[in-house]
Short mmCIF file of C-alpha atoms and ligand atoms in Angstrom, two decimals:
data_model
loop_
_atom_site.label_atom_id
_atom_site.label_comp_id
_atom_site.label_asym_id
_atom_site.label_seq_id
_atom_site.Cartn_x
_atom_site.Cartn_y
_atom_site.Cartn_z
CA MET A 1 0.28 44.52 24.18
CA SER A 2 -0.42 40.92 23.88
CA LYS A 3 -4.12 40.00 24.54
CA PRO A 4 -4.85 37.18 26.55
CA ILE A 5 -5.91 34.04 24.68
CA VAL A 6 -9.13 32.06 25.30
CA ALA A 7 -9.18 28.70 23.53
CA ILE A 8 -12.68 27.25 22.98
CA VAL A 9 -12.55 23.18 23.26
CA GLY A 10 -15.18 20.53 22.78
CA ARG A 11 -16.47 17.91 20.88
CA PRO A 12 -18.17 18.61 17.27
CA ASN A 13 -21.54 20.13 17.40
CA VAL A 14 -21.68 21.20 21.49
CA GLY A 15 -21.97 25.05 19.92
CA LYS A 16 -18.56 26.22 19.89
CA SER A 17 -18.72 27.97 16.72
CA THR A 18 -22.27 29.57 17.78
CA LEU A 19 -20.59 30.88 20.93
CA PHE A 20 -17.63 32.25 19.31
CA ASN A 21 -19.78 34.19 16.77
CA ILE A 22 -21.92 35.67 19.51
CA PHE A 23 -18.70 36.83 21.69
CA ALA A 24 -16.85 37.89 18.54
CA ASP A 25 -16.43 41.81 18.68
CA SER A 26 -18.84 43.27 16.26
CA ARG A 27 -16.39 46.39 15.93
CA ILE A 28 -13.92 44.44 13.74
CA SER A 29 -16.58 44.36 10.96
CA ILE A 30 -15.35 47.63 9.61
CA VAL A 31 -12.20 45.64 8.29
CA GLU A 32 -14.20 42.52 7.51
CA ASP A 33 -16.15 44.32 5.06
CA THR A 34 -12.90 44.87 2.99
CA PRO A 35 -13.29 42.68 -0.14
CA GLY A 36 -11.06 39.38 0.05
CA VAL A 37 -10.67 39.44 3.80
CA THR A 38 -11.97 35.93 4.64
CA ARG A 39 -15.22 35.45 6.68
CA ASP A 40 -14.25 31.95 7.77
CA ARG A 41 -12.56 32.59 11.01
CA LEU A 42 -10.74 30.54 13.57
CA TYR A 43 -10.08 33.49 15.99
CA ALA A 44 -11.63 36.83 16.71
CA GLU A 45 -11.17 39.52 19.03
CA ALA A 46 -13.78 39.88 21.92
CA GLU A 47 -14.32 42.33 24.80
CA TRP A 48 -15.88 41.78 28.25
CA LEU A 49 -15.99 44.15 31.16
CA ASP A 50 -13.21 46.38 29.47
CA ARG A 51 -10.77 43.49 28.91
CA ARG A 52 -10.11 42.74 25.27
CA PHE A 53 -9.02 39.24 24.36
CA MET A 54 -8.58 37.07 21.68
CA MET A 55 -10.61 33.91 21.08
CA VAL A 56 -9.69 30.80 19.17
CA ASP A 57 -12.05 28.11 18.06
CA THR A 58 -9.78 24.83 18.16
CA GLY A 59 -12.47 23.17 16.34
CA GLY A 60 -11.51 24.79 13.17
CA ILE A 61 -7.93 24.12 13.76
CA GLU A 62 -6.76 21.55 11.24
CA ILE A 63 -4.83 18.27 12.61
CA ALA A 64 -2.29 16.57 10.52
CA ASN A 65 -2.77 12.78 9.79
CA THR A 66 -5.88 12.17 11.20
CA ASP A 67 -9.52 11.26 10.30
CA SER A 68 -10.55 10.20 13.62
CA ILE A 69 -12.63 12.87 15.69
CA ALA A 70 -11.49 11.55 18.92
CA VAL A 71 -8.00 11.99 18.07
CA SER A 72 -8.37 15.63 16.79
CA ILE A 73 -10.51 16.71 19.60
CA ARG A 74 -7.58 15.33 21.89
CA GLU A 75 -4.93 17.24 19.79
CA GLN A 76 -7.17 20.47 19.72
CA ALA A 77 -7.17 20.33 23.58
CA LYS A 78 -3.49 19.56 23.78
CA ILE A 79 -2.88 22.86 21.54
CA ALA A 80 -5.24 24.93 23.47
CA ILE A 81 -3.57 23.84 27.03
CA LYS A 82 -0.07 24.50 25.79
CA GLU A 83 -0.79 27.94 24.15
CA ALA A 84 -4.12 29.59 25.70
CA ASP A 85 -4.18 31.62 28.81
CA VAL A 86 -7.72 30.07 29.43
CA ILE A 87 -9.79 27.18 28.17
CA LEU A 88 -13.27 27.60 27.69
CA PHE A 89 -14.24 23.82 27.52
CA VAL A 90 -18.02 23.33 26.27
CA CYS A 91 -20.15 20.46 26.94
CA ASP A 92 -23.80 19.62 25.70
CA ALA A 93 -26.55 19.47 28.11
CA ARG A 94 -28.60 17.29 25.92
CA THR A 95 -26.27 14.44 25.42
CA GLY A 96 -24.78 14.57 28.99
CA VAL A 97 -21.23 13.66 29.58
CA THR A 98 -19.54 11.61 27.17
CA THR A 99 -16.54 9.63 27.01
CA GLU A 100 -14.88 12.18 24.65
CA ASP A 101 -15.79 14.87 27.33
CA GLN A 102 -14.10 13.01 29.97
CA GLU A 103 -10.88 12.22 28.05
CA VAL A 104 -10.31 15.99 27.47
CA ALA A 105 -11.48 16.83 30.98
CA LYS A 106 -8.53 14.47 31.90
CA LEU A 107 -6.09 16.22 29.82
CA ILE A 108 -7.37 19.67 31.20
CA ARG A 109 -6.96 18.60 34.69
CA MET A 110 -3.42 17.44 34.14
CA ALA A 111 -2.33 20.74 32.65
CA GLN A 112 -3.57 22.90 35.55
CA LYS A 113 -4.54 25.65 33.41
CA PRO A 114 -7.36 28.13 34.04
CA VAL A 115 -10.32 26.47 32.46
CA VAL A 116 -14.08 27.45 32.46
CA LEU A 117 -16.54 24.68 31.96
CA ALA A 118 -19.60 25.66 29.81
CA VAL A 119 -22.61 23.27 29.44
CA ASN A 120 -24.47 24.41 26.48
CA LYS A 121 -28.02 23.96 25.20
CA ALA A 122 -29.36 24.18 28.57
CA ASP A 123 -32.29 26.09 26.80
CA THR A 124 -34.87 25.71 29.69
CA PRO A 125 -34.50 26.01 33.60
CA THR A 126 -35.04 22.13 33.77
CA GLN A 127 -32.16 21.43 32.15
CA GLU A 128 -30.23 23.56 34.74
CA LEU A 129 -31.08 20.76 37.21
CA GLU A 130 -28.75 18.33 35.21
CA ALA A 131 -25.64 20.42 36.01
CA TYR A 132 -24.71 17.68 38.76
CA GLU A 133 -23.50 15.14 36.30
CA PHE A 134 -21.12 17.68 34.97
CA TYR A 135 -19.43 17.99 38.36
CA ASN A 136 -17.84 14.71 37.72
CA LEU A 137 -15.64 16.02 35.14
CA GLY A 138 -13.56 17.44 38.01
CA ILE A 139 -13.24 20.61 36.59
CA GLY A 140 -15.12 22.77 38.82
CA GLU A 141 -18.43 24.50 38.47
CA PRO A 142 -20.37 23.92 35.23
CA TYR A 143 -21.91 27.21 33.73
CA MET A 144 -25.31 26.01 32.53
CA ILE A 145 -25.69 28.32 29.31
CA SER A 146 -27.86 28.36 26.48
CA ALA A 147 -26.15 30.11 23.28
CA SER A 148 -29.24 29.97 21.26
CA ASN A 149 -31.34 31.84 23.88
CA ARG A 150 -28.58 33.70 25.21
CA LEU A 151 -28.79 32.36 28.84
CA ASN A 152 -26.06 32.91 31.41
CA LEU A 153 -23.60 34.19 28.77
CA GLY A 154 -22.58 37.31 31.25
CA ASP A 155 -21.59 34.91 33.95
CA LEU A 156 -19.79 32.72 31.91
CA LEU A 157 -17.70 35.55 30.56
CA ASP A 158 -17.41 36.87 34.11
CA ALA A 159 -15.56 33.64 34.89
CA VAL A 160 -13.43 33.68 31.70
CA VAL A 161 -12.15 37.26 32.37
CA SER A 162 -11.58 36.47 36.18
CA HIS A 163 -8.66 34.04 34.97
CA PHE A 164 -6.79 36.71 33.06
CA PRO A 165 -3.33 37.80 34.17
CA ASP A 166 -3.35 41.34 35.33
CA GLU A 167 -3.12 43.77 32.61
CA ASP A 168 0.67 44.74 32.06
CA GLU A 169 1.30 48.30 30.92
CA SER A 170 5.05 47.84 30.91
CA ASP A 171 5.27 45.57 27.69
CA ASP A 172 8.38 46.25 25.84
CA ASP A 173 6.86 49.11 24.06
CA HIS A 174 10.20 50.93 23.48
CA ASP A 175 9.65 53.30 20.45
CA ASP A 176 12.97 53.00 19.12
CA VAL A 177 12.82 49.23 18.70
CA ILE A 178 11.21 47.68 15.74
CA LYS A 179 9.31 44.31 16.75
CA VAL A 180 9.21 41.63 13.96
CA ALA A 181 7.25 38.69 13.54
CA ILE A 182 8.60 35.62 10.93
CA ILE A 183 5.41 33.93 10.19
CA GLY A 184 4.36 31.50 7.63
CA ARG A 185 3.70 27.51 7.29
CA PRO A 186 6.10 24.73 8.31
CA ASN A 187 9.03 24.58 6.03
CA VAL A 188 8.52 27.66 4.14
CA GLY A 189 11.99 28.82 5.46
CA LYS A 190 11.36 31.06 8.47
CA SER A 191 14.33 29.40 10.56
CA SER A 192 16.71 29.64 7.64
CA ILE A 193 15.94 33.19 6.97
CA PHE A 194 16.26 34.18 10.56
CA ASN A 195 19.57 32.14 10.82
CA ASP A 196 20.61 34.42 7.62
CA ILE A 197 19.44 37.77 9.16
CA ILE A 198 21.43 36.89 12.32
CA GLY A 199 24.59 36.26 10.26
CA GLN A 200 24.25 39.47 8.60
CA THR A 201 23.60 41.68 11.50
CA ARG A 202 24.94 42.14 15.11
CA SER A 203 22.94 39.74 17.30
CA ILE A 204 23.04 41.50 20.63
CA VAL A 205 21.65 38.56 22.70
CA SER A 206 24.87 38.29 24.47
CA ASP A 207 24.99 41.81 25.44
CA VAL A 208 21.63 41.59 27.43
CA ALA A 209 22.13 40.47 31.03
CA GLY A 210 20.16 37.34 31.85
CA THR A 211 19.14 36.50 28.43
CA THR A 212 19.45 32.54 27.73
CA ARG A 213 20.47 30.87 24.62
CA ASP A 214 17.17 29.78 24.06
CA ALA A 215 15.48 33.46 24.62
CA ILE A 216 12.30 33.53 22.28
CA ASP A 217 12.74 37.20 21.47
CA VAL A 218 16.23 38.13 19.91
CA PRO A 219 17.48 41.60 19.41
CA VAL A 220 19.50 42.47 16.58
CA MET A 221 21.17 45.67 15.25
CA LYS A 222 21.60 46.80 11.86
CA ASP A 223 22.73 50.26 10.71
CA GLY A 224 21.96 51.74 14.25
CA GLN A 225 18.49 50.22 14.24
CA THR A 226 17.47 47.77 16.76
CA TYR A 227 14.99 44.98 15.55
CA LEU A 228 13.58 42.53 18.09
CA PHE A 229 12.80 39.39 16.45
CA ILE A 230 9.72 38.00 18.27
CA ASP A 231 8.87 34.35 19.39
CA THR A 232 11.92 32.77 17.62
CA ALA A 233 11.80 29.86 19.99
CA GLY A 234 12.76 26.63 17.77
CA MET A 235 14.28 29.08 14.91
CA ARG A 236 17.87 29.15 16.05
CA ARG A 237 18.44 25.24 16.17
CA LYS A 238 18.94 23.20 13.48
CA GLY A 239 16.89 19.81 13.32
CA LYS A 240 13.94 20.64 15.51
CA ILE A 241 12.92 17.84 17.67
CA ASP A 242 9.63 19.05 18.68
CA GLU A 243 7.51 19.12 15.53
CA PRO A 244 3.98 20.42 16.28
CA ILE A 245 1.31 18.12 15.33
CA GLU A 246 -0.93 21.22 14.33
CA LYS A 247 -0.13 21.61 10.77
CA TYR A 248 0.30 25.33 11.58
CA SER A 249 0.51 26.96 14.95
CA ILE A 250 -2.13 29.35 14.48
CA ILE A 251 -2.35 30.42 18.43
CA ARG A 252 1.29 31.08 18.40
CA THR A 253 1.38 32.70 15.09
CA LEU A 254 -1.64 35.14 16.36
CA ARG A 255 0.25 35.95 19.48
CA ALA A 256 3.55 36.86 17.66
CA VAL A 257 1.69 39.04 15.18
CA ASP A 258 -0.11 40.79 17.89
CA ARG A 259 3.22 41.62 19.45
CA SER A 260 4.63 42.79 16.66
CA ASP A 261 5.24 46.14 14.62
CA VAL A 262 5.75 44.37 11.33
CA VAL A 263 5.30 40.97 9.97
CA LEU A 264 7.61 39.08 7.56
CA MET A 265 5.08 36.75 5.94
CA VAL A 266 7.10 34.17 4.50
CA LEU A 267 5.72 32.29 1.46
CA ASP A 268 7.16 29.26 -0.65
CA ALA A 269 7.72 30.31 -4.03
CA VAL A 270 6.78 26.79 -5.26
CA ASP A 271 3.74 26.65 -3.38
CA GLY A 272 2.36 30.24 -3.72
CA VAL A 273 -0.05 31.58 -1.47
CA THR A 274 -2.29 29.06 0.53
CA GLU A 275 -5.72 29.50 2.35
CA GLN A 276 -3.92 29.45 5.70
CA ASP A 277 -1.49 32.15 4.45
CA LYS A 278 -4.45 34.37 3.50
CA LYS A 279 -6.16 33.81 6.99
CA ILE A 280 -3.03 35.00 8.57
CA ALA A 281 -2.18 37.68 6.36
CA GLY A 282 -5.90 38.96 6.87
CA TYR A 283 -5.07 38.99 10.41
CA ALA A 284 -2.04 40.95 10.44
CA HIS A 285 -4.08 43.35 8.02
CA GLU A 286 -6.80 43.76 10.37
CA ALA A 287 -4.48 44.25 13.19
CA GLY A 288 -2.94 46.91 11.49
CA LYS A 289 0.68 45.70 11.20
CA GLY A 290 3.28 46.70 8.73
CA ILE A 291 3.95 43.91 6.50
CA VAL A 292 6.59 42.40 4.19
CA LEU A 293 5.69 39.70 1.80
CA VAL A 294 8.72 37.43 1.38
CA VAL A 295 8.91 34.87 -1.35
CA ASN A 296 11.53 32.30 -0.27
CA LYS A 297 12.99 29.38 -2.15
CA TRP A 298 13.36 31.81 -5.27
CA ASP A 299 16.29 29.30 -6.10
CA LEU A 300 13.91 26.51 -6.88
CA TYR A 301 11.46 28.34 -8.91
CA GLN A 302 11.67 28.19 -12.89
CA LYS A 303 12.38 31.72 -13.80
CA ASP A 304 12.18 33.98 -17.03
CA GLU A 305 12.89 37.72 -16.90
CA MET A 306 9.01 38.28 -16.41
CA SER A 307 8.77 35.92 -13.36
CA THR A 308 8.64 38.41 -10.63
CA VAL A 309 6.22 40.59 -12.51
CA HIS A 310 3.62 37.71 -13.18
CA TYR A 311 4.28 36.36 -9.49
CA THR A 312 3.55 39.63 -7.83
CA GLU A 313 0.18 39.82 -10.01
CA THR A 314 -0.86 36.52 -8.89
CA ILE A 315 0.03 37.58 -5.09
CA ARG A 316 -1.91 40.88 -5.42
CA LYS A 317 -4.98 38.72 -6.73
CA GLU A 318 -4.64 36.39 -4.02
CA LEU A 319 -4.03 38.84 -1.04
CA ILE A 320 -6.24 41.54 -2.69
CA PHE A 321 -6.68 43.28 0.69
CA MET A 322 -2.99 44.20 0.94
CA PRO A 323 -2.06 46.03 -2.16
CA TYR A 324 0.33 48.03 -0.08
CA ALA A 325 2.75 45.33 1.00
CA ASN A 326 6.08 45.06 -0.72
CA VAL A 327 7.00 41.79 -2.23
CA VAL A 328 10.41 40.43 -2.21
CA TYR A 329 11.76 37.50 -3.87
CA VAL A 330 14.80 35.82 -1.63
CA SER A 331 16.57 32.78 -1.25
CA ALA A 332 17.57 31.76 2.34
CA LEU A 333 19.71 28.94 0.56
CA THR A 334 21.90 31.28 -1.52
CA GLN A 335 21.20 34.46 0.71
CA GLN A 336 20.15 36.12 -2.31
CA ARG A 337 18.35 39.61 -1.38
CA ILE A 338 18.54 38.51 2.22
CA SER A 339 20.28 41.59 3.14
CA ARG A 340 17.27 44.00 1.82
CA LEU A 341 14.91 42.61 4.61
CA PRO A 342 16.12 44.97 7.47
CA ASP A 343 15.34 47.99 5.13
CA LEU A 344 12.27 46.80 4.32
CA ILE A 345 11.03 46.04 7.45
CA LYS A 346 12.17 49.53 8.73
CA ASP A 347 10.24 51.11 6.00
CA ALA A 348 6.86 49.31 6.92
CA ALA A 349 7.48 50.28 10.55
CA GLU A 350 7.99 53.99 9.46
CA ALA A 351 4.91 53.99 7.33
CA ASN A 352 3.00 52.25 10.08
CA ALA A 353 3.96 54.90 12.72
CA MET A 354 3.69 57.98 10.54
CA ARG A 355 2.12 60.99 11.68
CA ILE A 356 0.61 63.55 9.14
CA SER A 357 -0.08 67.05 10.21
CA THR A 358 -3.82 68.12 10.13
CA SER A 359 -3.16 71.07 7.91
CA VAL A 360 -1.48 69.15 5.26
CA LEU A 361 -4.01 66.16 5.61
CA ASN A 362 -7.07 68.56 5.19
CA GLN A 363 -5.22 70.12 1.92
CA VAL A 364 -4.80 66.71 0.32
CA VAL A 365 -8.61 65.68 1.41
CA THR A 366 -9.73 69.02 0.03
CA ASP A 367 -7.75 68.60 -3.32
CA ALA A 368 -9.11 65.04 -3.70
CA VAL A 369 -12.77 66.20 -3.24
CA ALA A 370 -12.39 68.98 -5.58
CA MET A 371 -11.28 66.63 -8.09
CA ASN A 372 -13.85 64.18 -7.81
CA GLN A 373 -16.83 65.20 -5.81
CA PRO A 374 -18.75 62.55 -3.87
CA PRO A 375 -21.67 61.27 -6.03
CA MET A 376 -25.28 61.75 -4.92
CA GLU A 377 -26.68 59.07 -2.55
CA LYS A 378 -30.38 58.71 -1.79
CA GLY A 379 -30.94 62.19 -3.18
CA LYS A 380 -28.34 63.89 -0.80
CA HIS A 381 -24.98 65.40 -1.23
CA LEU A 382 -22.14 63.97 0.84
CA LYS A 383 -19.83 66.99 2.29
CA ILE A 384 -16.73 66.29 3.59
CA LEU A 385 -15.84 68.73 6.44
CA TYR A 386 -12.52 68.02 8.08
CA ALA A 387 -10.02 65.06 8.53
CA THR A 388 -7.67 64.48 11.44
CA GLN A 389 -5.25 61.89 12.25
CA VAL A 390 -6.22 60.15 15.73
CA LYS A 391 -3.74 57.33 15.70
CA VAL A 392 -0.81 55.60 14.56
CA LYS A 393 0.25 51.85 14.17
CA PRO A 394 -1.65 51.74 11.76
CA PRO A 395 -2.28 55.44 10.73
CA THR A 396 -5.89 56.04 11.50
CA PHE A 397 -7.90 58.87 10.35
CA VAL A 398 -11.14 60.27 11.19
CA ILE A 399 -13.28 62.14 8.17
CA PHE A 400 -15.89 64.14 9.72
CA CYS A 401 -18.75 64.70 7.16
CA ASN A 402 -22.49 66.05 7.07
CA GLU A 403 -24.29 62.52 6.47
CA PRO A 404 -21.97 59.63 7.43
CA GLU A 405 -24.28 56.91 6.39
CA ILE A 406 -24.24 57.87 2.66
CA MET A 407 -20.46 57.83 2.47
CA HIS A 408 -20.08 55.07 -0.14
CA PHE A 409 -17.49 52.39 -0.01
CA SER A 410 -16.01 53.08 -3.35
CA TYR A 411 -15.65 56.64 -2.40
CA GLN A 412 -13.94 55.92 0.77
CA ARG A 413 -11.63 53.74 -1.19
CA TYR A 414 -10.76 56.69 -3.40
CA LEU A 415 -9.79 59.06 -0.29
CA GLU A 416 -7.61 56.23 0.76
CA ASN A 417 -5.92 56.00 -2.28
CA LYS A 418 -5.50 59.54 -2.63
CA LEU A 419 -3.75 59.63 1.02
CA ARG A 420 -1.72 56.86 -0.33
CA GLU A 421 -0.68 58.87 -3.24
CA ALA A 422 0.38 61.76 -1.06
CA PHE A 423 2.03 59.91 1.87
CA GLY A 424 2.95 56.81 0.66
CA PHE A 425 2.23 54.37 3.51
CA GLN A 426 4.00 51.70 1.71
CA GLY A 427 3.95 48.65 3.75
CA THR A 428 1.27 49.45 6.17
CA PRO A 429 -2.70 49.21 6.08
CA ILE A 430 -4.47 52.51 7.07
CA ASN A 431 -7.74 52.94 8.60
CA LEU A 432 -10.43 55.66 7.50
CA ILE A 433 -13.19 56.18 9.87
CA VAL A 434 -16.24 58.15 9.10
CA ARG A 435 -18.11 60.23 11.33
CA GLY A 436 -21.04 62.78 11.47
CA LYS A 437 -19.91 66.35 12.46
CA ASN A 438 -21.21 66.31 15.90
CA GLU A 439 -19.96 62.92 16.94
CA ASP A 440 -17.12 62.90 19.27
CA ASN A 441 -13.84 61.03 18.16
P1 GDP B 1 -19.67 23.24 17.12
O1 GDP B 1 -19.48 22.18 16.09
O2 GDP B 1 -19.28 23.04 18.63
O3 GDP B 1 -18.85 24.47 16.68
O4 GDP B 1 -21.12 23.63 17.19
P2 GDP B 1 -21.95 24.68 16.41
O5 GDP B 1 -21.86 26.09 16.93
O6 GDP B 1 -21.88 24.45 14.94
O7 GDP B 1 -23.45 24.15 16.85
C1 GDP B 1 -24.07 22.85 16.64
C2 GDP B 1 -25.60 22.95 16.35
O8 GDP B 1 -25.96 23.25 17.73
C3 GDP B 1 -26.13 23.98 15.52
O9 GDP B 1 -27.10 23.45 14.90
C4 GDP B 1 -26.56 25.00 16.44
O10 GDP B 1 -27.76 25.86 16.05
C5 GDP B 1 -26.96 24.36 17.78
N1 GDP B 1 -26.80 24.98 18.84
C6 GDP B 1 -25.79 25.85 19.62
N2 GDP B 1 -25.95 26.35 20.61
C7 GDP B 1 -27.25 25.69 21.10
C8 GDP B 1 -27.97 26.23 22.21
O11 GDP B 1 -27.73 26.76 23.06
N3 GDP B 1 -29.22 25.22 22.17
C9 GDP B 1 -29.68 24.53 21.04
N4 GDP B 1 -30.85 24.00 21.26
N5 GDP B 1 -29.03 24.36 19.96
C10 GDP B 1 -27.66 24.99 20.06
P1 GDP B 2 10.66 26.68 8.74
O1 GDP B 2 9.95 25.56 9.27
O2 GDP B 2 9.88 27.77 8.12
O3 GDP B 2 11.60 27.44 9.91
O4 GDP B 2 11.70 26.37 7.65
P2 GDP B 2 13.43 26.02 7.67
O5 GDP B 2 13.93 27.06 7.97
O6 GDP B 2 13.55 24.96 8.65
O7 GDP B 2 13.54 25.34 6.08
C1 GDP B 2 12.73 24.05 5.51
C2 GDP B 2 13.57 23.58 4.64
O8 GDP B 2 13.82 24.28 3.46
C3 GDP B 2 15.08 23.29 4.97
O9 GDP B 2 15.28 22.06 4.59
C4 GDP B 2 15.70 24.14 4.31
O10 GDP B 2 17.13 23.89 4.12
C5 GDP B 2 14.82 24.24 3.21
N1 GDP B 2 15.02 26.03 2.47
C6 GDP B 2 14.90 27.15 3.18
N2 GDP B 2 14.99 27.96 2.50
C7 GDP B 2 15.52 27.68 1.26
C8 GDP B 2 15.72 28.36 0.31
O11 GDP B 2 15.75 29.63 0.01
N3 GDP B 2 15.89 27.44 -0.79
C9 GDP B 2 15.91 26.26 -0.96
N4 GDP B 2 16.08 25.54 -1.83
N5 GDP B 2 15.65 25.52 0.42
C10 GDP B 2 15.41 26.42 1.34
#
């Protein structure tokens, strides 16, 4: 299910990233420890009152063609207004209301999106008295908070969560349909690839009653399998008019990844893997999605017979946390290898949903341990007792042992590799959770 998106907006230095880091869910740290997953985040998952949501720090979004802070704040606010479910507008109690605050407030008021106003750095009760001036922004009650002193943050989050849409359990979760997000920077060839796929498969848009020409999710059929391409707005038309100012529509991309089973991550053969690509790939990895790495514009790349080998080596180094992802070299222009994409998507989806029986799983784990005993840690022996799969999408395994805290990262990696040797899981991340023998799942 797609999680509500909360965008944090405000001038530099008001405390946006401090708040962001406080609210970010510590549970994701398991995956964050994976080498190569970037720590410099624009987005993070958070939870309050049992509602999970996604936070985006718009201060981190790069805006094209501007050095002016005022312009970038305005553009960031516009992105938040367009794409977030709730806007968290942060001001500074110490500076009071500034002209830039007023400008952002004006944009937000016009948009009529749910907005919560936080006035940060109200570190002492006297500063709470200064709240009145923020009423003048015309966007409701200011929440006087202090990120540093953790004051009133609960009330603030209550207000944020109260604006979420009701939880919708009926999201399009048909198991027989594979949901695919095509992602990548502008101009890498997403639309071209999508149009090629549409051309080579049976589009069933017109069969579905009520779908419009601009439907943003497009179902297609190939060899009896239905694929639902997510958030393809703008991909089907030639000559897009509404070019985003944002270099890369992060929020939109995250939302599409969130809703998908498999991510087609499109790279430009000439540019290779960029920093933004790494962040988005890291997100898809942490979200546990199936993934296919598509290197497009292969026709433009100067090739020799070793090109794909060398190129793949470079990709593996850049995206070190996803050695499991298949890499395919395509040209949307000449349609080279485009026809392989549906099968690669299907393989990744199947691996992502794979369930292993407990007996077979334990056989593999027992054999792995027999072949390579866990090393002693702090004078103790780690004993692995039992393993079980608790979830699919992605496959998630709990490994029970005598002393979970002495399980070493490298040994966990060894077990993961053994599971991959035995079961493949090509195209999907898997999760290993280590528990003590008396802990619940
Ligand atoms: P951003 O640019 O909006 O993301 O702001 P930062 O989160 O980087 O914070 C800017 C500065 O304000 C940092 O030096 C923070 O330590 C400081 N800061 C953040 N929250 C508070 C607060 O509640 N009280 C005080 N006094 N300082 C804060
Ligand atoms: P998007 O912004 O990611 O959707 O990218 P588009 O599909 O709109 O493609 C951007 C530009 O790259 C267009 O001019 C395409 O014609 C061109 N392009 C796309 N795929 C290829 C390819 O495989 N080879 C070459 N040479 N050009 C391509």
